[in-house]
PDB file of C-alpha atoms in Angstrom:
ATOM      1  CA  MET A 751      13.906 -19.592 -13.935  1.00 94.00           C
ATOM      2  CA  LYS A 752      13.277 -22.442 -11.505  1.00 97.00           C
ATOM      3  CA  PHE A 753      11.272 -21.827  -8.352  1.00 98.00           C
ATOM      4  CA  SER A 754      14.329 -22.768  -6.244  1.00 97.00           C
ATOM      5  CA  GLU A 755      16.267 -19.905  -7.883  1.00 97.00           C
ATOM      6  CA  ILE A 756      13.394 -17.470  -7.387  1.00 97.00           C
ATOM      7  CA  LYS A 757      13.088 -18.476  -3.732  1.00 97.00           C
ATOM      8  CA  ASN A 758      16.840 -18.056  -3.148  1.00 97.00           C
ATOM      9  CA  HIS A 759      16.692 -14.555  -4.617  1.00 97.00           C
ATOM     10  CA  LEU A 760      13.608 -13.518  -2.616  1.00 98.00           C
ATOM     11  CA  ALA A 761      15.213 -14.854   0.575  1.00 98.00           C
ATOM     12  CA  LEU A 762      17.625 -11.892   0.487  1.00 97.00           C
ATOM     13  CA  PHE A 763      14.913  -9.286   0.996  1.00 98.00           C
ATOM     14  CA  ARG A 764      12.905  -7.740   3.804  1.00 98.00           C
ATOM     15  CA  VAL A 765       9.318  -6.566   3.356  1.00 98.00           C
ATOM     16  CA  GLY A 766       7.296  -4.450   5.787  1.00 98.00           C
ATOM     17  CA  ILE A 767       3.564  -5.051   6.125  1.00 98.00           C
ATOM     18  CA  ALA A 768       1.579  -2.266   7.773  1.00 98.00           C
ATOM     19  CA  GLY A 769      -1.558  -3.912   9.163  1.00 98.00           C
ATOM     20  CA  ALA A 770      -2.350  -7.609   9.613  1.00 98.00           C
ATOM     21  CA  GLY A 771      -6.040  -7.659   8.701  1.00 98.00           C
ATOM     22  CA  GLY A 772      -7.585  -8.825   5.440  1.00 98.00           C
ATOM     23  CA  LEU A 773      -4.908  -7.344   3.194  1.00 98.00           C
ATOM     24  CA  GLY A 774      -1.903  -7.809   5.468  1.00 98.00           C
ATOM     25  CA  SER A 775      -2.518 -11.395   6.611  1.00 98.00           C
ATOM     26  CA  ASN A 776      -3.225 -12.708   3.104  1.00 98.00           C
ATOM     27  CA  CYS A 777      -0.372 -10.730   1.532  1.00 99.00           C
ATOM     28  CA  ALA A 778       2.087 -11.925   4.200  1.00 98.00           C
ATOM     29  CA  VAL A 779       1.115 -15.564   3.660  1.00 98.00           C
ATOM     30  CA  ALA A 780       1.584 -15.254  -0.117  1.00 98.00           C
ATOM     31  CA  LEU A 781       5.023 -13.654   0.366  1.00 98.00           C
ATOM     32  CA  ALA A 782       6.002 -16.335   2.893  1.00 98.00           C
ATOM     33  CA  ARG A 783       5.029 -19.087   0.429  1.00 98.00           C
ATOM     34  CA  CYS A 784       7.226 -17.402  -2.206  1.00 98.00           C
ATOM     35  CA  GLY A 785      10.150 -17.338   0.224  1.00 98.00           C
ATOM     36  CA  VAL A 786      10.622 -13.615   0.925  1.00 98.00           C
ATOM     37  CA  GLY A 787      13.321 -13.804   3.611  1.00 98.00           C
ATOM     38  CA  THR A 788      12.127 -11.416   6.308  1.00 98.00           C
ATOM     39  CA  LEU A 789       8.643 -10.072   6.955  1.00 98.00           C
ATOM     40  CA  VAL A 790       8.169  -7.173   9.358  1.00 98.00           C
ATOM     41  CA  LEU A 791       4.550  -7.191  10.570  1.00 98.00           C
ATOM     42  CA  SER A 792       2.853  -4.421  12.470  1.00 98.00           C
ATOM     43  CA  ASP A 793      -0.646  -4.438  13.977  1.00 98.00           C
ATOM     44  CA  PHE A 794      -2.107  -3.642  17.419  1.00 98.00           C
ATOM     45  CA  ASP A 795      -5.432  -5.480  17.122  1.00 98.00           C
ATOM     46  CA  VAL A 796      -6.730  -8.821  18.379  1.00 98.00           C
ATOM     47  CA  ILE A 797      -8.610 -11.321  16.217  1.00 98.00           C
ATOM     48  CA  GLU A 798     -12.411 -11.130  16.386  1.00 98.00           C
ATOM     49  CA  PRO A 799     -14.858 -13.709  14.997  1.00 98.00           C
ATOM     50  CA  ALA A 800     -16.009 -11.193  12.344  1.00 97.00           C
ATOM     51  CA  ASN A 801     -12.458 -11.089  10.931  1.00 98.00           C
ATOM     52  CA  LEU A 802     -12.630 -14.720   9.823  1.00 98.00           C
ATOM     53  CA  ASN A 803     -14.717 -13.846   6.739  1.00 98.00           C
ATOM     54  CA  ARG A 804     -11.494 -12.707   5.031  1.00 98.00           C
ATOM     55  CA  GLN A 805      -8.429 -12.728   7.269  1.00 98.00           C
ATOM     56  CA  TYR A 806      -5.866 -15.546   7.412  1.00 98.00           C
ATOM     57  CA  TYR A 807      -6.690 -16.754  10.923  1.00 98.00           C
ATOM     58  CA  PHE A 808      -8.469 -19.701  12.539  1.00 98.00           C
ATOM     59  CA  THR A 809     -11.310 -20.024  15.040  1.00 98.00           C
ATOM     60  CA  ASN A 810      -8.982 -21.115  17.840  1.00 98.00           C
ATOM     61  CA  GLN A 811      -6.961 -17.900  17.366  1.00 98.00           C
ATOM     62  CA  VAL A 812      -9.848 -15.551  18.244  1.00 98.00           C
ATOM     63  CA  GLY A 813      -8.660 -13.211  21.016  1.00 98.00           C
ATOM     64  CA  MET A 814      -4.968 -13.486  20.096  1.00 98.00           C
ATOM     65  CA  PHE A 815      -2.968 -10.546  18.796  1.00 98.00           C
ATOM     66  CA  LYS A 816      -2.974 -10.687  14.992  1.00 98.00           C
ATOM     67  CA  THR A 817       0.818 -10.296  14.928  1.00 98.00           C
ATOM     68  CA  THR A 818       1.333 -13.328  17.193  1.00 98.00           C
ATOM     69  CA  ALA A 819      -1.190 -15.480  15.323  1.00 98.00           C
ATOM     70  CA  LEU A 820       0.170 -14.533  11.898  1.00 98.00           C
ATOM     71  CA  LYS A 821       3.716 -15.304  12.988  1.00 98.00           C
ATOM     72  CA  ASP A 822       2.507 -18.783  14.089  1.00 98.00           C
ATOM     73  CA  ASN A 823       0.610 -19.351  10.832  1.00 98.00           C
ATOM     74  CA  ILE A 824       3.594 -18.327   8.694  1.00 98.00           C
ATOM     75  CA  ALA A 825       5.868 -20.654  10.694  1.00 98.00           C
ATOM     76  CA  ARG A 826       3.482 -23.523   9.897  1.00 98.00           C
ATOM     77  CA  ILE A 827       3.590 -22.670   6.172  1.00 98.00           C
ATOM     78  CA  ASN A 828       7.260 -21.810   5.733  1.00 98.00           C
ATOM     79  CA  PRO A 829       9.527 -22.087   8.794  1.00 98.00           C
ATOM     80  CA  ASP A 830      12.462 -20.593   6.830  1.00 98.00           C
ATOM     81  CA  ILE A 831      10.915 -17.113   6.932  1.00 98.00           C
ATOM     82  CA  THR A 832      12.060 -14.693   9.623  1.00 98.00           C
ATOM     83  CA  VAL A 833       9.050 -12.843  11.015  1.00 98.00           C
ATOM     84  CA  ILE A 834       9.557  -9.707  13.077  1.00 98.00           C
ATOM     85  CA  ALA A 835       6.261  -8.775  14.735  1.00 98.00           C
ATOM     86  CA  HIS A 836       5.527  -5.368  16.231  1.00 98.00           C
ATOM     87  CA  THR A 837       2.329  -5.283  18.286  1.00 98.00           C
ATOM     88  CA  GLU A 838       1.795  -1.551  18.286  1.00 96.00           C
ATOM     89  CA  LYS A 839      -0.146   1.127  16.470  1.00 97.00           C
ATOM     90  CA  LEU A 840       1.786   2.813  13.688  1.00 97.00           C
ATOM     91  CA  ASN A 841       2.105   6.596  13.621  1.00 97.00           C
ATOM     92  CA  GLU A 842       4.256   9.271  11.938  1.00 96.00           C
ATOM     93  CA  SER A 843       7.032   8.817  14.497  1.00 96.00           C
ATOM     94  CA  ASN A 844       7.450   5.012  14.756  1.00 97.00           C
ATOM     95  CA  ILE A 845       7.057   4.019  11.087  1.00 98.00           C
ATOM     96  CA  PHE A 846      10.658   4.776  10.213  1.00 97.00           C
ATOM     97  CA  GLU A 847      12.175   2.766  13.081  1.00 97.00           C
ATOM     98  CA  ILE A 848       9.845  -0.206  12.497  1.00 98.00           C
ATOM     99  CA  PHE A 849      10.286  -0.423   8.723  1.00 98.00           C
ATOM    100  CA  GLU A 850      13.866   0.858   8.429  1.00 97.00           C
ATOM    101  CA  GLY A 851      15.823  -1.457   6.118  1.00 97.00           C
ATOM    102  CA  CYS A 852      12.727  -2.823   4.383  1.00 98.00           C
ATOM    103  CA  ASP A 853      13.055  -3.135   0.608  1.00 98.00           C
ATOM    104  CA  VAL A 854       9.316  -2.571   0.090  1.00 98.00           C
ATOM    105  CA  VAL A 855       6.460  -1.550   2.412  1.00 98.00           C
ATOM    106  CA  VAL A 856       2.942  -2.929   1.892  1.00 98.00           C
ATOM    107  CA  GLU A 857       0.096  -0.628   2.959  1.00 98.00           C
ATOM    108  CA  ALA A 858      -2.499  -3.006   4.388  1.00 98.00           C
ATOM    109  CA  PHE A 859      -4.674  -0.848   6.617  1.00 98.00           C
ATOM    110  CA  ASP A 860      -8.439  -0.735   6.803  1.00 97.00           C
ATOM    111  CA  LYS A 861      -9.097   2.977   7.414  1.00 97.00           C
ATOM    112  CA  ASP A 862      -8.449   5.574   4.727  1.00 97.00           C
ATOM    113  CA  GLU A 863      -6.776   8.075   7.072  1.00 96.00           C
ATOM    114  CA  MET A 864      -4.298   5.408   8.224  1.00 97.00           C
ATOM    115  CA  LYS A 865      -3.535   4.588   4.582  1.00 98.00           C
ATOM    116  CA  GLU A 866      -2.885   8.285   3.939  1.00 97.00           C
ATOM    117  CA  MET A 867      -0.663   8.642   7.022  1.00 97.00           C
ATOM    118  CA  LEU A 868       1.440   5.589   6.112  1.00 98.00           C
ATOM    119  CA  ILE A 869       1.918   6.599   2.464  1.00 98.00           C
ATOM    120  CA  GLU A 870       2.841  10.193   3.382  1.00 97.00           C
ATOM    121  CA  THR A 871       5.277   9.038   6.055  1.00 97.00           C
ATOM    122  CA  VAL A 872       7.064   6.391   3.971  1.00 98.00           C
ATOM    123  CA  GLN A 873       7.243   8.660   0.918  1.00 97.00           C
ATOM    124  CA  THR A 874       8.740  11.531   2.910  1.00 95.00           C
ATOM    125  CA  LYS A 875      10.829   9.783   5.593  1.00 96.00           C
ATOM    126  CA  MET A 876      11.950   6.725   3.611  1.00 97.00           C
ATOM    127  CA  PRO A 877      12.564   8.187   0.141  1.00 95.00           C
ATOM    128  CA  GLY A 878      13.214   5.520  -2.481  1.00 96.00           C
ATOM    129  CA  THR A 879      11.345   2.786  -0.608  1.00 98.00           C
ATOM    130  CA  PRO A 880       8.427   1.544  -2.733  1.00 98.00           C
ATOM    131  CA  VAL A 881       4.966   1.506  -1.116  1.00 98.00           C
ATOM    132  CA  VAL A 882       2.353  -0.917  -2.446  1.00 98.00           C
ATOM    133  CA  VAL A 883      -1.099   0.441  -1.592  1.00 98.00           C
ATOM    134  CA  GLY A 884      -4.400  -1.463  -1.414  1.00 98.00           C
ATOM    135  CA  SER A 885      -7.384   0.752  -2.265  1.00 98.00           C
ATOM    136  CA  GLY A 886     -10.911  -0.394  -3.106  1.00 98.00           C
ATOM    137  CA  LEU A 887     -11.930  -3.992  -2.452  1.00 98.00           C
ATOM    138  CA  ALA A 888     -15.371  -4.032  -0.809  1.00 98.00           C
ATOM    139  CA  GLY A 889     -18.282  -6.175  -1.959  1.00 98.00           C
ATOM    140  CA  TRP A 890     -18.299  -9.012  -4.439  1.00 98.00           C
ATOM    141  CA  GLY A 891     -18.153  -9.558  -8.207  1.00 98.00           C
ATOM    142  CA  LYS A 892     -16.681  -7.014 -10.636  1.00 97.00           C
ATOM    143  CA  SER A 893     -13.396  -8.903 -10.783  1.00 98.00           C
ATOM    144  CA  ASN A 894     -12.232  -6.951 -13.806  1.00 98.00           C
ATOM    145  CA  ARG A 895     -12.548  -3.660 -11.937  1.00 98.00           C
ATOM    146  CA  ILE A 896      -9.669  -4.662  -9.681  1.00 98.00           C
ATOM    147  CA  SER A 897      -6.396  -3.587 -11.204  1.00 97.00           C
ATOM    148  CA  TYR A 898      -2.797  -2.696 -10.632  1.00 95.00           C
ATOM    149  CA  ARG A 899      -1.255   0.691 -11.367  1.00 96.00           C
ATOM    150  CA  LYS A 900       2.332   1.852 -11.108  1.00 97.00           C
ATOM    151  CA  ILE A 901       2.385   5.570 -10.348  1.00 96.00           C
ATOM    152  CA  ASP A 902       6.175   5.803 -10.218  1.00 96.00           C
ATOM    153  CA  GLU A 903       9.157   3.778  -8.962  1.00 96.00           C
ATOM    154  CA  THR A 904       8.080   4.252  -5.344  1.00 97.00           C
ATOM    155  CA  LEU A 905       4.271   4.097  -5.489  1.00 98.00           C
ATOM    156  CA  TYR A 906       2.021   1.292  -6.682  1.00 98.00           C
ATOM    157  CA  VAL A 907      -1.709   0.798  -6.127  1.00 98.00           C
ATOM    158  CA  CYS A 908      -3.829  -2.357  -6.264  1.00 98.00           C
ATOM    159  CA  GLY A 909      -7.626  -2.369  -6.070  1.00 98.00           C
ATOM    160  CA  ASP A 910     -10.656  -0.870  -7.816  1.00 98.00           C
ATOM    161  CA  GLU A 911      -9.920   2.644  -6.412  1.00 96.00           C
ATOM    162  CA  SER A 912     -13.660   3.242  -6.116  1.00 95.00           C
ATOM    163  CA  THR A 913     -15.484   1.076  -3.536  1.00 96.00           C
ATOM    164  CA  VAL A 914     -15.602   2.143   0.119  1.00 96.00           C
ATOM    165  CA  ALA A 915     -16.165  -0.603   2.690  1.00 97.00           C
ATOM    166  CA  GLY A 916     -18.959  -0.184   5.245  1.00 95.00           C
ATOM    167  CA  ASP A 917     -21.554  -2.177   7.197  1.00 94.00           C
ATOM    168  CA  GLU A 918     -23.809  -2.413   4.154  1.00 95.00           C
ATOM    169  CA  PHE A 919     -20.927  -3.034   1.787  1.00 97.00           C
ATOM    170  CA  PRO A 920     -18.514  -5.281   3.643  1.00 98.00           C
ATOM    171  CA  PRO A 921     -15.068  -6.472   2.661  1.00 98.00           C
ATOM    172  CA  MET A 922     -15.194 -10.210   1.859  1.00 98.00           C
ATOM    173  CA  ALA A 923     -12.626 -12.941   1.273  1.00 98.00           C
ATOM    174  CA  PRO A 924     -12.650 -13.141  -2.546  1.00 98.00           C
ATOM    175  CA  ARG A 925     -12.044  -9.484  -3.436  1.00 98.00           C
ATOM    176  CA  VAL A 926      -9.869  -8.795  -0.370  1.00 98.00           C
ATOM    177  CA  GLY A 927      -7.793 -11.855  -1.281  1.00 98.00           C
ATOM    178  CA  MET A 928      -7.510 -10.668  -4.874  1.00 98.00           C
ATOM    179  CA  VAL A 929      -6.149  -7.286  -3.827  1.00 98.00           C
ATOM    180  CA  ALA A 930      -3.871  -8.777  -1.128  1.00 98.00           C
ATOM    181  CA  ASN A 931      -2.412 -11.254  -3.606  1.00 98.00           C
ATOM    182  CA  MET A 932      -2.082  -8.532  -6.236  1.00 98.00           C
ATOM    183  CA  GLN A 933      -0.061  -6.541  -3.679  1.00 98.00           C
ATOM    184  CA  ALA A 934       2.101  -9.626  -3.003  1.00 98.00           C
ATOM    185  CA  ASN A 935       2.527 -10.108  -6.759  1.00 98.00           C
ATOM    186  CA  THR A 936       3.641  -6.484  -7.085  1.00 98.00           C
ATOM    187  CA  VAL A 937       6.167  -6.968  -4.258  1.00 98.00           C
ATOM    188  CA  VAL A 938       7.569 -10.072  -5.968  1.00 98.00           C
ATOM    189  CA  GLU A 939       7.808  -8.177  -9.270  1.00 98.00           C
ATOM    190  CA  ILE A 940       9.715  -5.313  -7.599  1.00 98.00           C
ATOM    191  CA  LEU A 941      12.070  -7.687  -5.756  1.00 98.00           C
ATOM    192  CA  MET A 942      12.778  -9.876  -8.786  1.00 98.00           C
ATOM    193  CA  LYS A 943      14.115  -6.793 -10.601  1.00 97.00           C
ATOM    194  CA  LYS A 944      16.274  -5.789  -7.657  1.00 95.00           C
ATOM    195  CA  THR A 945      19.805  -6.936  -6.950  1.00 90.00           C
ATOM    196  CA  LYS A 946      20.984  -7.221  -3.390  1.00 80.00           C
ATOM    197  CA  ASP A 947      24.327  -5.775  -2.481  1.00 68.00           C
ATOM    198  CA  TYR A 948      25.790  -8.248  -0.005  1.00 61.00           C
ATOM    199  CA  PHE A 949      28.155  -5.661   1.395  1.00 58.00           C
ATOM    200  CA  GLN A 950      25.350  -3.291   2.273  1.00 53.00           C
ATOM    201  CA  THR A 951      24.782  -3.059   6.007  1.00 47.00           C
TER     202      THR A 951
ATOM    203  CA  MET B 146      -1.102  25.356 -20.112  1.00 96.00           C
ATOM    204  CA  LYS B 147      -0.863  21.634 -20.680  1.00 97.00           C
ATOM    205  CA  ILE B 148      -0.048  19.151 -17.932  1.00 98.00           C
ATOM    206  CA  LEU B 149      -0.095  15.399 -17.478  1.00 97.00           C
ATOM    207  CA  LEU B 150      -2.729  14.288 -14.987  1.00 97.00           C
ATOM    208  CA  ASN B 151      -2.597  10.557 -14.259  1.00 95.00           C
ATOM    209  CA  ASN B 152      -0.742  10.115 -17.560  1.00 94.00           C
ATOM    210  CA  ARG B 153      -3.432  11.957 -19.546  1.00 96.00           C
ATOM    211  CA  LEU B 154      -2.977  15.310 -21.214  1.00 97.00           C
ATOM    212  CA  GLU B 155      -5.084  18.056 -19.580  1.00 96.00           C
ATOM    213  CA  GLU B 156      -5.381  21.677 -20.603  1.00 96.00           C
ATOM    214  CA  PHE B 157      -6.107  24.636 -18.306  1.00 96.00           C
ATOM    215  CA  SER B 158      -6.798  28.208 -19.388  1.00 96.00           C
ATOM    216  CA  LYS B 159      -4.269  29.816 -17.032  1.00 95.00           C
ATOM    217  CA  GLU B 160      -0.881  29.203 -15.491  1.00 96.00           C
ATOM    218  CA  PRO B 161       0.057  28.552 -12.780  1.00 97.00           C
ATOM    219  CA  ILE B 162      -2.803  27.078 -10.749  1.00 97.00           C
ATOM    220  CA  SER B 163      -2.651  25.813  -7.196  1.00 98.00           C
ATOM    221  CA  ILE B 164      -3.432  22.177  -6.495  1.00 98.00           C
ATOM    222  CA  ASN B 165      -6.698  23.242  -4.826  1.00 97.00           C
ATOM    223  CA  GLU B 166      -7.680  25.258  -7.926  1.00 97.00           C
ATOM    224  CA  MET B 167      -6.968  22.236 -10.118  1.00 97.00           C
ATOM    225  CA  LEU B 168      -9.143  20.035  -7.865  1.00 97.00           C
ATOM    226  CA  GLU B 169     -11.999  22.581  -8.092  1.00 96.00           C
ATOM    227  CA  LEU B 170     -11.679  23.012 -11.859  1.00 96.00           C
ATOM    228  CA  LYS B 171     -11.715  19.261 -12.375  1.00 96.00           C
ATOM    229  CA  LYS B 172     -14.535  18.851  -9.790  1.00 95.00           C
ATOM    230  CA  PHE B 173     -12.546  16.218  -7.890  1.00 94.00           C
ATOM    231  CA  SER B 174     -14.475  16.193  -4.633  1.00 89.00           C
ATOM    232  CA  PHE B 175     -13.462  12.923  -2.956  1.00 91.00           C
ATOM    233  CA  LYS B 176     -11.285  14.015  -0.034  1.00 89.00           C
ATOM    234  CA  MET B 177      -9.078  11.013   0.760  1.00 95.00           C
ATOM    235  CA  ARG B 178      -6.302  11.183  -1.735  1.00 96.00           C
ATOM    236  CA  ILE B 179      -2.593  11.261  -2.375  1.00 97.00           C
ATOM    237  CA  ILE B 180      -1.196  13.778  -4.853  1.00 98.00           C
ATOM    238  CA  LYS B 181       2.290  13.695  -6.315  1.00 98.00           C
ATOM    239  CA  LEU B 182       3.644  16.615  -8.334  1.00 98.00           C
ATOM    240  CA  ASN B 183       6.639  15.683 -10.499  1.00 97.00           C
ATOM    241  CA  GLY B 184       7.254  12.653  -8.276  1.00 95.00           C
ATOM    242  CA  VAL B 185       7.061  14.550  -4.970  1.00 96.00           C
ATOM    243  CA  LEU B 186       4.213  13.860  -2.555  1.00 97.00           C
ATOM    244  CA  ILE B 187       2.376  17.074  -1.631  1.00 96.00           C
ATOM    245  CA  PRO B 188       0.789  17.053   1.848  1.00 93.00           C
ATOM    246  CA  LYS B 189      -2.768  18.429   1.849  1.00 92.00           C
ATOM    247  CA  GLU B 190      -1.796  21.444   4.004  1.00 94.00           C
ATOM    248  CA  LYS B 191       0.178  22.607   0.965  1.00 97.00           C
ATOM    249  CA  TYR B 192      -2.575  22.299  -1.660  1.00 97.00           C
ATOM    250  CA  ASP B 193      -3.085  26.085  -1.624  1.00 97.00           C
ATOM    251  CA  SER B 194       0.580  27.054  -1.668  1.00 98.00           C
ATOM    252  CA  THR B 195       1.803  24.534  -4.254  1.00 98.00           C
ATOM    253  CA  PHE B 196       1.452  25.548  -7.900  1.00 98.00           C
ATOM    254  CA  ILE B 197       1.212  23.507 -11.072  1.00 98.00           C
ATOM    255  CA  HIS B 198       3.057  24.790 -14.153  1.00 98.00           C
ATOM    256  CA  GLU B 199       3.173  23.975 -17.865  1.00 97.00           C
ATOM    257  CA  GLY B 200       4.493  20.469 -18.501  1.00 97.00           C
ATOM    258  CA  ASP B 201       4.123  19.270 -14.917  1.00 98.00           C
ATOM    259  CA  ASN B 202       3.317  15.673 -14.142  1.00 98.00           C
ATOM    260  CA  VAL B 203       0.517  15.272 -11.580  1.00 98.00           C
ATOM    261  CA  ASN B 204      -0.527  11.908 -10.188  1.00 97.00           C
ATOM    262  CA  MET B 205      -3.506  11.331  -7.970  1.00 97.00           C
ATOM    263  CA  LEU B 206      -4.597   8.276  -6.080  1.00 97.00           C
ATOM    264  CA  TYR B 207      -7.846   7.815  -4.145  1.00 97.00           C
ATOM    265  CA  LEU B 208      -7.731   5.994  -0.818  1.00 97.00           C
ATOM    266  CA  MET B 209     -10.752   3.798  -0.088  1.00 97.00           C
ATOM    267  CA  SER B 210     -11.428   2.367   3.358  1.00 97.00           C
ATOM    268  CA  GLY B 211     -11.439  -1.405   3.552  1.00 97.00           C
ATOM    269  CA  GLY B 212      -8.777  -3.979   4.172  1.00 96.00           C
TER     270      GLY B 212
END
């Protein structure tokens, strides 16, 4: 299959990305390069200098909302992608309206309780919509500990499932990028198997 | 009873057991997790009132901070 055919297929789909930090920004960029048609981003935070050790932003974007900056960066990489940016904090009640119509949702939060809330909400309020979770990426080395696991048709996890990030064990570009790109790879795999019904509204 | 836990066969001496009993028996102490029983996500408020039976398929996923 030629890349032009792959790109034309991926252009039909919409992917939600919950969080635009290390996982979300890198995953979104990978999906934009592949040609996934519509990306729905959600994040409430602004870029801080400390984020630049792993997140897909630039020094002159410090202080901007991550959603705004990521939309700009994606437009510079692939202007054909439609980016819908929501600058707000996700909770049990707004997740459905923000990600309604998404073919896949990527869990790209930092905090474990936010990860839990997003997974529970999508699995219960958006049944059938696959969630691709990132779990375990702190530190460096141990590349082979990072893996991909399909739990069922609606739940996938990427990461080492064992390292917890903290001040003494920070998330850094290489392993965060590995997990983010593994999530993007999982999304592409799911979408390449899917057919899009053009008459679906 | 025999169940599948993360695609591995596990045996318990009684049936049924609640999700919390299973977690204690297996000494799974890490708190941030997602549990699915036969494909259905079980919220943690229901770990005492949801029971696992012979042949059930239980999947567990640990959630680690960092992103």
